[in-house]
XYZ file of C-alpha atoms in Angstrom:
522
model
C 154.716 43.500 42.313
C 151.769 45.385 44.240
C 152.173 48.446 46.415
C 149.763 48.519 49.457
C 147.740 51.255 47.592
C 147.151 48.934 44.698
C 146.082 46.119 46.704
C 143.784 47.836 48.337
C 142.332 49.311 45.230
C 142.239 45.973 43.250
C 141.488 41.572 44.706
C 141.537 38.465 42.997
C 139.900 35.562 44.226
C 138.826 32.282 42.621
C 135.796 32.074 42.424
C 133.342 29.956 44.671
C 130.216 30.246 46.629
C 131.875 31.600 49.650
C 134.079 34.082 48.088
C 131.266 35.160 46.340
C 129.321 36.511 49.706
C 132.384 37.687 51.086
C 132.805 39.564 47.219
C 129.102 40.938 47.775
C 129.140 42.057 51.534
C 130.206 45.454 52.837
C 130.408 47.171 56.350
C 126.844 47.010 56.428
C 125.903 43.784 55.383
C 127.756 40.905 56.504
C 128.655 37.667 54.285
C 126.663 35.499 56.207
C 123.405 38.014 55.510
C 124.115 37.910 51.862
C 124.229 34.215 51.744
C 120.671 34.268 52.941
C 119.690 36.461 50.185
C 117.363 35.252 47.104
C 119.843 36.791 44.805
C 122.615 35.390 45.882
C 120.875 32.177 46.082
C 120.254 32.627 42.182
C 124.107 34.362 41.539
C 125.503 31.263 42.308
C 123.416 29.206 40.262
C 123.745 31.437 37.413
C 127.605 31.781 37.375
C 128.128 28.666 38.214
C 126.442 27.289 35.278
C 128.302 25.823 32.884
C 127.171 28.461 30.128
C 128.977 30.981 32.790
C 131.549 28.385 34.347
C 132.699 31.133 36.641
C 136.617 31.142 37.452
C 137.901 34.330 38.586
C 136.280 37.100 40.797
C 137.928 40.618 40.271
C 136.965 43.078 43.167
C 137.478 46.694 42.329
C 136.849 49.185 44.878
C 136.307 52.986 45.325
C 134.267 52.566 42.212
C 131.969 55.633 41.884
C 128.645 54.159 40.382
C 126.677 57.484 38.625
C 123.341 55.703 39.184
C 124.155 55.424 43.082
C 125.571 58.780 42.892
C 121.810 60.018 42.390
C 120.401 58.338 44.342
C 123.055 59.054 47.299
C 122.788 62.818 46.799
C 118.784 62.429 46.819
C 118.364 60.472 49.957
C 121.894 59.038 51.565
C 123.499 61.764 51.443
C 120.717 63.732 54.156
C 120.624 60.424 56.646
C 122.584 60.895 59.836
C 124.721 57.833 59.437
C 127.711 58.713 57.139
C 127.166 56.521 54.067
C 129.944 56.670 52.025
C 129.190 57.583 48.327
C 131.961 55.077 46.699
C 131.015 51.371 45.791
C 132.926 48.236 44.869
C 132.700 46.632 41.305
C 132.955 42.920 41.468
C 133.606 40.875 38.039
C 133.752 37.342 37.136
C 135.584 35.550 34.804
C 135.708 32.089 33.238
C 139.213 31.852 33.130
C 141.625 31.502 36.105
C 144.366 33.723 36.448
C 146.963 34.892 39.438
C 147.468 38.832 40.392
C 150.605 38.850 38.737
C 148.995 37.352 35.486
C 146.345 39.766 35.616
C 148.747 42.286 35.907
C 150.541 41.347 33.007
C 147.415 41.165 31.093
C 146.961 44.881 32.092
C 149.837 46.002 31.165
C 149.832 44.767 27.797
C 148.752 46.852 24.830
C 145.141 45.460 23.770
C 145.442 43.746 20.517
C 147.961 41.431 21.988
C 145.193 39.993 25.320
C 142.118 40.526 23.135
C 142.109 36.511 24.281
C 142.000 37.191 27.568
C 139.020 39.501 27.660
C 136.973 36.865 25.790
C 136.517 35.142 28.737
C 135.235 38.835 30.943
C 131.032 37.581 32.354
C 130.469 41.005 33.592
C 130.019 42.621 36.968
C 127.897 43.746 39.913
C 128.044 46.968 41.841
C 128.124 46.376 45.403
C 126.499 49.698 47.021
C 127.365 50.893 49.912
C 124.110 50.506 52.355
C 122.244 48.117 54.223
C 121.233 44.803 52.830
C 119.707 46.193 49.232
C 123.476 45.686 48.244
C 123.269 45.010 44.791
C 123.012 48.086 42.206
C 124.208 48.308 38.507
C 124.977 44.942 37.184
C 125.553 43.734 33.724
C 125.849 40.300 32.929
C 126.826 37.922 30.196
C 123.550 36.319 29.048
C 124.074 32.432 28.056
C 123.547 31.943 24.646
C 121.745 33.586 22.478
C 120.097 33.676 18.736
C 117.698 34.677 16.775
C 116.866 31.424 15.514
C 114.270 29.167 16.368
C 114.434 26.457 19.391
C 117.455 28.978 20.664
C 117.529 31.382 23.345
C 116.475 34.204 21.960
C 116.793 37.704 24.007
C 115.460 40.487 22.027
C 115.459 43.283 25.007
C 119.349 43.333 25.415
C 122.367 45.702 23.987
C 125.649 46.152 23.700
C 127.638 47.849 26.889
C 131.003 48.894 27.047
C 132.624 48.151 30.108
C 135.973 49.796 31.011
C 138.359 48.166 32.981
C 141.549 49.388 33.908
C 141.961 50.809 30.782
C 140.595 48.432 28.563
C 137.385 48.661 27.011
C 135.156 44.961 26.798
C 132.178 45.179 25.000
C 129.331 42.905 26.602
C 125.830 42.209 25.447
C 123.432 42.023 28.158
C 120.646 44.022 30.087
C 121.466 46.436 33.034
C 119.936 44.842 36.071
C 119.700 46.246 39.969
C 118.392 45.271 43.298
C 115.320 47.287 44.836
C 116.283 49.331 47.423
C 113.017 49.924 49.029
C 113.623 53.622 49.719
C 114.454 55.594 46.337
C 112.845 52.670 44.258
C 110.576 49.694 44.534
C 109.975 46.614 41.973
C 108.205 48.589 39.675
C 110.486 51.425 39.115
C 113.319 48.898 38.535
C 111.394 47.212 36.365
C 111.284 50.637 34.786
C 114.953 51.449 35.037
C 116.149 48.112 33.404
C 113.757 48.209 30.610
C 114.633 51.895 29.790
C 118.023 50.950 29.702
C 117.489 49.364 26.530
C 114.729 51.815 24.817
C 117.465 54.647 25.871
C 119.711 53.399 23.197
C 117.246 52.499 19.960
C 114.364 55.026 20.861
C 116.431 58.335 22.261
C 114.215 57.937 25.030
C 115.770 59.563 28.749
C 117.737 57.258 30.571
C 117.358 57.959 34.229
C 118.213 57.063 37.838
C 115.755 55.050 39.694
C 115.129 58.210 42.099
C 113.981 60.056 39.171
C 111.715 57.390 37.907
C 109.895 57.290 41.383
C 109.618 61.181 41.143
C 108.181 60.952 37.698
C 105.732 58.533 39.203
C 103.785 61.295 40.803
C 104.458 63.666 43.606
C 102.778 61.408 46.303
C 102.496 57.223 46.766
C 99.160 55.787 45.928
C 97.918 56.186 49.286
C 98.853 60.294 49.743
C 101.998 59.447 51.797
C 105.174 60.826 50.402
C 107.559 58.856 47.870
C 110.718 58.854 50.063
C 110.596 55.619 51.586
C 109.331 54.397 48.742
C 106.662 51.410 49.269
C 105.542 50.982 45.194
C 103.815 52.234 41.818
C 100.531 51.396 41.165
C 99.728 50.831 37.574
C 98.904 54.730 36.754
C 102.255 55.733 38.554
C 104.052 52.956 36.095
C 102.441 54.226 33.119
C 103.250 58.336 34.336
C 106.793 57.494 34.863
C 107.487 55.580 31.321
C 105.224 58.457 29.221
C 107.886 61.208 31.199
C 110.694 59.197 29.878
C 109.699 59.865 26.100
C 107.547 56.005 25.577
C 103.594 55.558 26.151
C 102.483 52.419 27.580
C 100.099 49.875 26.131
C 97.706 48.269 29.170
C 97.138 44.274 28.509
C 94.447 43.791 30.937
C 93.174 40.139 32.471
C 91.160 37.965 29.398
C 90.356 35.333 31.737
C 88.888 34.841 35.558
C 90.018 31.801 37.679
C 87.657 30.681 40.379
C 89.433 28.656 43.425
C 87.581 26.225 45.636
C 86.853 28.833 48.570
C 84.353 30.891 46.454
C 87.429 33.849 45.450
C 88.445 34.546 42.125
C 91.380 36.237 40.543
C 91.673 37.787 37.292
C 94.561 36.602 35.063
C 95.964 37.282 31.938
C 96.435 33.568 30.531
C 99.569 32.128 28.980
C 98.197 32.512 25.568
C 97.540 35.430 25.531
C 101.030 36.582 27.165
C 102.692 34.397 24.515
C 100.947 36.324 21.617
C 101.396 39.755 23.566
C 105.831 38.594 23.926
C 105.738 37.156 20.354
C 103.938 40.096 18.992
C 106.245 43.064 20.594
C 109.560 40.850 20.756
C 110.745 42.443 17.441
C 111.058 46.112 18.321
C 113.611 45.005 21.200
C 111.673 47.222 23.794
C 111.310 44.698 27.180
C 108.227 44.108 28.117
C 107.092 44.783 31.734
C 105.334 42.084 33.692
C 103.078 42.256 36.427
C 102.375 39.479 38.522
C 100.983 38.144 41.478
C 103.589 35.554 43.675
C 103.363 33.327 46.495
C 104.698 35.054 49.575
C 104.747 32.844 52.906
C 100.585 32.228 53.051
C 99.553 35.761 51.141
C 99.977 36.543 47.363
C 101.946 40.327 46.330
C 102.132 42.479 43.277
C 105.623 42.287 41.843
C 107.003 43.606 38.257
C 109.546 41.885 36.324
C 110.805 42.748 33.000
C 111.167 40.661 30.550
C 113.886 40.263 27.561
C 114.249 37.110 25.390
C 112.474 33.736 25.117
C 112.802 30.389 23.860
C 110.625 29.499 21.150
C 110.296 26.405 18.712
C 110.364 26.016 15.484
C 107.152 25.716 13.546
C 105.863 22.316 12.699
C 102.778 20.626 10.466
C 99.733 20.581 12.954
C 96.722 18.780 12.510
C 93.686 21.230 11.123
C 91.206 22.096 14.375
C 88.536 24.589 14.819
C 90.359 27.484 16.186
C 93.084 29.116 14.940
C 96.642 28.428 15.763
C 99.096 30.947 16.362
C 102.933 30.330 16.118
C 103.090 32.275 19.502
C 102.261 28.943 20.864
C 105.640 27.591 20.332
C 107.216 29.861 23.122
C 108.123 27.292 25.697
C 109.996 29.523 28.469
C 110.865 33.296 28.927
C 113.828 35.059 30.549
C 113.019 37.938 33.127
C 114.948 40.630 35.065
C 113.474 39.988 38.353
C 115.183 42.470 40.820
C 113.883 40.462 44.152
C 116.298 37.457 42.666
C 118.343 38.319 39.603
C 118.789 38.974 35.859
C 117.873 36.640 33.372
C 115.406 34.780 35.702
C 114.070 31.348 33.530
C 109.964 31.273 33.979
C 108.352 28.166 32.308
C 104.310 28.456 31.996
C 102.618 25.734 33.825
C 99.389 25.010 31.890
C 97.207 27.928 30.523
C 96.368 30.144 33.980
C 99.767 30.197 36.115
C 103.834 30.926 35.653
C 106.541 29.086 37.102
C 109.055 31.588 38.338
C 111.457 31.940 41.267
C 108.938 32.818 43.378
C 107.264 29.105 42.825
C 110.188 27.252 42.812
C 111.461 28.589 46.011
C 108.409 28.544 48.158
C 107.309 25.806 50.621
C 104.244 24.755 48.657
C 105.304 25.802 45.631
C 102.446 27.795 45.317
C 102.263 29.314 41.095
C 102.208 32.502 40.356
C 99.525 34.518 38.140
C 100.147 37.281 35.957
C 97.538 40.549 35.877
C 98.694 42.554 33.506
C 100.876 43.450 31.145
C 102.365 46.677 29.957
C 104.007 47.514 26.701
C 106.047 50.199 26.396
C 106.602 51.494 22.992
C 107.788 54.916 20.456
C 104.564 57.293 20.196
C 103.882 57.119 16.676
C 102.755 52.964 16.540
C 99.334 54.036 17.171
C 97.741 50.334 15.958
C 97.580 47.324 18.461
C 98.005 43.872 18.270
C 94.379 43.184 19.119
C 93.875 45.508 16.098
C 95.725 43.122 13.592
C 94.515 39.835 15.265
C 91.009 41.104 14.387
C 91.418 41.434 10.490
C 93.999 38.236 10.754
C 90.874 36.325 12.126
C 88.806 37.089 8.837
C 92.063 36.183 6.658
C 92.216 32.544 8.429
C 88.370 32.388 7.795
C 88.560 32.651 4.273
C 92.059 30.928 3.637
C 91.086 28.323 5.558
C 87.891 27.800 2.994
C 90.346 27.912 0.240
C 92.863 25.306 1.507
C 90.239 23.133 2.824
C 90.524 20.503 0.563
C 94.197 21.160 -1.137
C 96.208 20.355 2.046
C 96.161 18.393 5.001
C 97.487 20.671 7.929
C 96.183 23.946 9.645
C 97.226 27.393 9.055
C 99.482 28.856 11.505
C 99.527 32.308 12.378
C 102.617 35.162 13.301
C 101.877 38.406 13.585
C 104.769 40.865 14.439
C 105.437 44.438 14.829
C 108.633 45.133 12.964
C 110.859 47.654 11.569
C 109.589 48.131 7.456
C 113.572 47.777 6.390
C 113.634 44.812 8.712
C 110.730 42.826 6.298
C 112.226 44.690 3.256
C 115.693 42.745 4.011
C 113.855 39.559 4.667
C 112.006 39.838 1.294
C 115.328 40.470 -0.444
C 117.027 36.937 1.342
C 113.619 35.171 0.291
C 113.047 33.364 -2.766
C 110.938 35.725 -4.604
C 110.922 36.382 -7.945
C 113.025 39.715 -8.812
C 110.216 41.154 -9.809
C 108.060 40.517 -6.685
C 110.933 41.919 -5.024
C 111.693 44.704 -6.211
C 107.853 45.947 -6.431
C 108.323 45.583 -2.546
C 111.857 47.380 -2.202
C 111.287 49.872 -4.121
C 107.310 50.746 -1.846
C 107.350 53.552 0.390
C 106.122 52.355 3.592
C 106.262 53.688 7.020
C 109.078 53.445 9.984
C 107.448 50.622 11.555
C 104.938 47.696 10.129
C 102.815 44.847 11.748
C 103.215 41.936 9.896
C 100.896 38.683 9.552
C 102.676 35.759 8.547
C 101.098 32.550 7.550
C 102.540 29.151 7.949
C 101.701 25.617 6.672
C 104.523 23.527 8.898
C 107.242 25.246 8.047
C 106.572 27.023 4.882
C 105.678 30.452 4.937
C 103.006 31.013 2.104
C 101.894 34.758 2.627
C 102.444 37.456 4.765
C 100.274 40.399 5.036
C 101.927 43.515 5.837
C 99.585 46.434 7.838
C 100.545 50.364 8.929
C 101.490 50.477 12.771
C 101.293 54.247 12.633
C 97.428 54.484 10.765
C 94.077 54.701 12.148
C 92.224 51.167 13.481
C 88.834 52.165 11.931
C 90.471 52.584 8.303
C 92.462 50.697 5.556
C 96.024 49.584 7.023
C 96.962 47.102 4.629
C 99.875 47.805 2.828
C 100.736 44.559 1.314
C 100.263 41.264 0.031
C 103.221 38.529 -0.439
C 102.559 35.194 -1.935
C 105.742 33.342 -1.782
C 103.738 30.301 -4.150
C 103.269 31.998 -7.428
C 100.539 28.378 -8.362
C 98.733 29.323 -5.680
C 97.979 33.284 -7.002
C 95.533 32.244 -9.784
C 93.732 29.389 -8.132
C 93.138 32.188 -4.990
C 92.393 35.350 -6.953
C 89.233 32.899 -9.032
C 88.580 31.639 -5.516
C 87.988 35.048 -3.883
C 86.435 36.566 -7.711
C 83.631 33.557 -7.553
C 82.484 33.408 -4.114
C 82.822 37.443 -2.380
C 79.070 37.301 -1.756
C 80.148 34.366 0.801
C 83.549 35.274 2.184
C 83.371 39.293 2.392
C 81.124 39.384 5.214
C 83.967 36.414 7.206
C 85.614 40.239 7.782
C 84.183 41.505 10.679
C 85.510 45.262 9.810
C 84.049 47.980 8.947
C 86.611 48.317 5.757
C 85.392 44.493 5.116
C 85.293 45.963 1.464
C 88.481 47.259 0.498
C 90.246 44.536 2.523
C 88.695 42.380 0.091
C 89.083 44.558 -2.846
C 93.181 44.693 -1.266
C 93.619 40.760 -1.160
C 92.401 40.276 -5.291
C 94.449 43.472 -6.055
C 97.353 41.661 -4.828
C 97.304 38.569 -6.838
C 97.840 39.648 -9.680
């Protein structure tokens, strides 16, 4: 059936741990090396699973990779050992299947195997070098939705991955190892997430090479980039504003003191859940930095992140501060290019992370996040912080109102979304058709923050804000009761006592926010 040429050119193995180091090695890096590897430690987990329930591995060779190719004619290409510039693409399968069968399968037109290529997990490129094997790889995720108490990964897209002349369509998240010359954590962190904003935000996808030149022309300590040994968080923010984005800083809210007398500062769990919550909708990952265990010392590392889990909401029990539906995020999923894509991180308590990094090491020592940056399009010029500020006054005085008509707390969502996005949702929602179309037919701006506010799991308003506008001025651009009894009794409520509740809006527009919630119940 095969020539030699073909053989050579295409492998089948079924698939288990060992053929999967012997799939991932090359002339430079031995199966046994690779099976001491962190992410082959976590391949095997992850296609093993039995969301994956890996069958078949697939080795192509003499695959030309175009983000190797950059990075080959930067730097390989000079060094006086002949690298070669062609790679190996390895893919999995959850079916099982002979060489002749796949064969077959290949040969036949595509409507008639369309079956067949249901069962495709994705690849990894194997690159041609020392150790830092693994470059472009694109991965089935396990499942996902956009539903509550589902996986839910926001910071994927659809790829279309051609195989022997058939074109599979795969939604996932490009991930790739570190290399530790062209490219450290951080610009990977970089590359994946900009594989995503290259597609909905025209942004410039580029090789990781070119991200660590956009950096700056020097490392943070005046050495040159080539060996690269990391971006600081300047040389992070440099590279995503010369790839078309600008960058919003998170910085620590909170300091945690340890026995010896040293401190760290640390962005808590809350807050990160409010930050991913917040941001999720736009579909832009989020890039994470963080501090992990290493041996007996602690490292910077950047991960990006892509989806979490996050529960439903539920009737709560009123208390004095306010709740926030972020709160329900029980896990996120994170490209982590020191293990693998997709990397599950549960929060353990309110100061630390449980990642890879913790699981694996001999204490189990947590690991911290520092901060957090947010890439996003130019023009949303308002913050979160920004909205939590005037949502703060809103659960002052709503909370006054409801104080003695119901017996659980408010719960609070606030979201930056696409305006036809909310316009859709108030279209599905059960309005009246004249509420609704007063809110289709409003001109309103590209993209909209949105506070949402929950009693279990009702929604009763949401408050809709500019994300292009100025902070200091009037954002609000509207005002959905989805109660029509509760209008009147509200409007009288906020009519009777303004002398009392206008100054709960610590803003300096405390006015015409006020003026803007009675305008709105009419």
């Amino acid at each position: 059936m095969f020539n030699c040429k073909t053989k050579k050119q295409l492998k089948i193995r079924q698939y288990s741990e060992d053929e999967l180091s012997i799939a991932l090695s090359n002339k430079y890096t031995s199966a046994e090396v690779i099976a001491n590897k962190n992410h082959f430690i976590y391949l095997k987990d992850y296609l093993g699973s039995s969301d994956m329930n890996t069958q078949t591995i697939v080795i192509e060779e003499n695959y030309i990779s175009k983000d190797f190719l950059h990075d080959y004619a930067t730097y390989y290409s000079l060094c006086f050992e002949q690298y070669p510039k062609f790679c190996k693409r390895v893919h999995f399968f959850s079916n099982k299947f002979s060489e002749d069968e796949f064969v077959e399968i290949l040969l036949q037109k595509e409507d008639d195997c369309k079956d067949f290529w249901e069962h495709y997990l994705g690849f990894v490129v194997v690159k041609p070098i020392p150790v830092t094997v693994i470059g472009y790889t694109v991965l089935k995720t396990y499942s996902n939705s956009i539903n509550f108490n589902d996986r839910n990964f926001w910071g994927v897209r659809q790829y279309k991955v051609h195989l022997f002349g058939n074109e599979i369509e795969l939604t996932s998240l490009a991930f790739q190892e570190q290399d530790s010359v062209l490219s450290a954590c951080a610009t990977t962190a970089i590359w994946s997430m900009l594989n995503k904003a290259s597609v909905d935000f025209h942004t410039i996808m580029k090789s990781p090479s070119q991200i660590t030149k956009d950096a700056d022309n020097t490392s943070p300590d005046g050495s040159r980039l080539f060996p690269n040994k990391g971006l600081n968080l300047l040389q992070i923010c440099q590279a995503i504003l010369n790839s078309g984005l600008v960058s919003e800083i998170k910085q620590p809210d909170s300091r945690l003191n340890f026995p010896d007398g040293s401190f760290i500062n640390i962005v808590t769990n809350s807050y990160l859940k409010k930050i991913l919550n917040a941001y999720s909708p736009i579909g832009i990952p989020i890039i994470l930095i963080i501090n992990v265990p290493n041996g007996s010392n602690y490292g910077l590392h950047a991960i990006t992140i892509s989806g979490f889990k996050q529960n439903a909401p539920i009737a709560i029990s009123p208390k004095a501060e306010i709740s926030w539906l972020s709160d329900n995020i029980e896990k996120f999923y994170a490209h982590d290019d020191q293990w693998g894509p997709f990397a599950r991180i549960n929060f353990d308590a309110n100061t630390s992370l449980r990642t890879p990094w913790t699981e694996f090491h001999d204490s189990q020592n947590p690991t911290y996040v520092t901060n957090i940056v947010v890439p996003l399009y130019p023009k949303i010029r308002i913050s979160y912080e920004d909205i939590e500020y005037i949502v703060l006054g809103l659960d002052a005085i709503l909370s006054l109102f409801f104080n003695d008509k119901i017996a659980f707390d408010l719960v609070w969502d606030i979201k930056i979304n696409y305006s036809e996005v909310l316009k859709n949702n108030i279209k599905n929602s059960n309005l009246d058709d004249t509420d609704k179309i007063n809110y289709l037919t409003k001109s309103l701006p590209k993209y909209i923050w949105a506070a949402s506010c929950y009693v279990g799991e009702n929604k009763i308003f949401d408050f809709t804000f500019d994300a292009t506008d100025v902070s200091s001025g009037m954002i609000g651009k509207g005002f959905t009761c989805y109660f029509q009894d509760i209008k009147p009794l509200l409007r009288e409520f906020l009519t009777s006592n303004r002398s009392i509740l206008q100054p709960l809006f610590n803003h300096s527009s405390k006015s015409i926010y006020y003026d803007f919630l009675i305008e709105n119940l009419v």
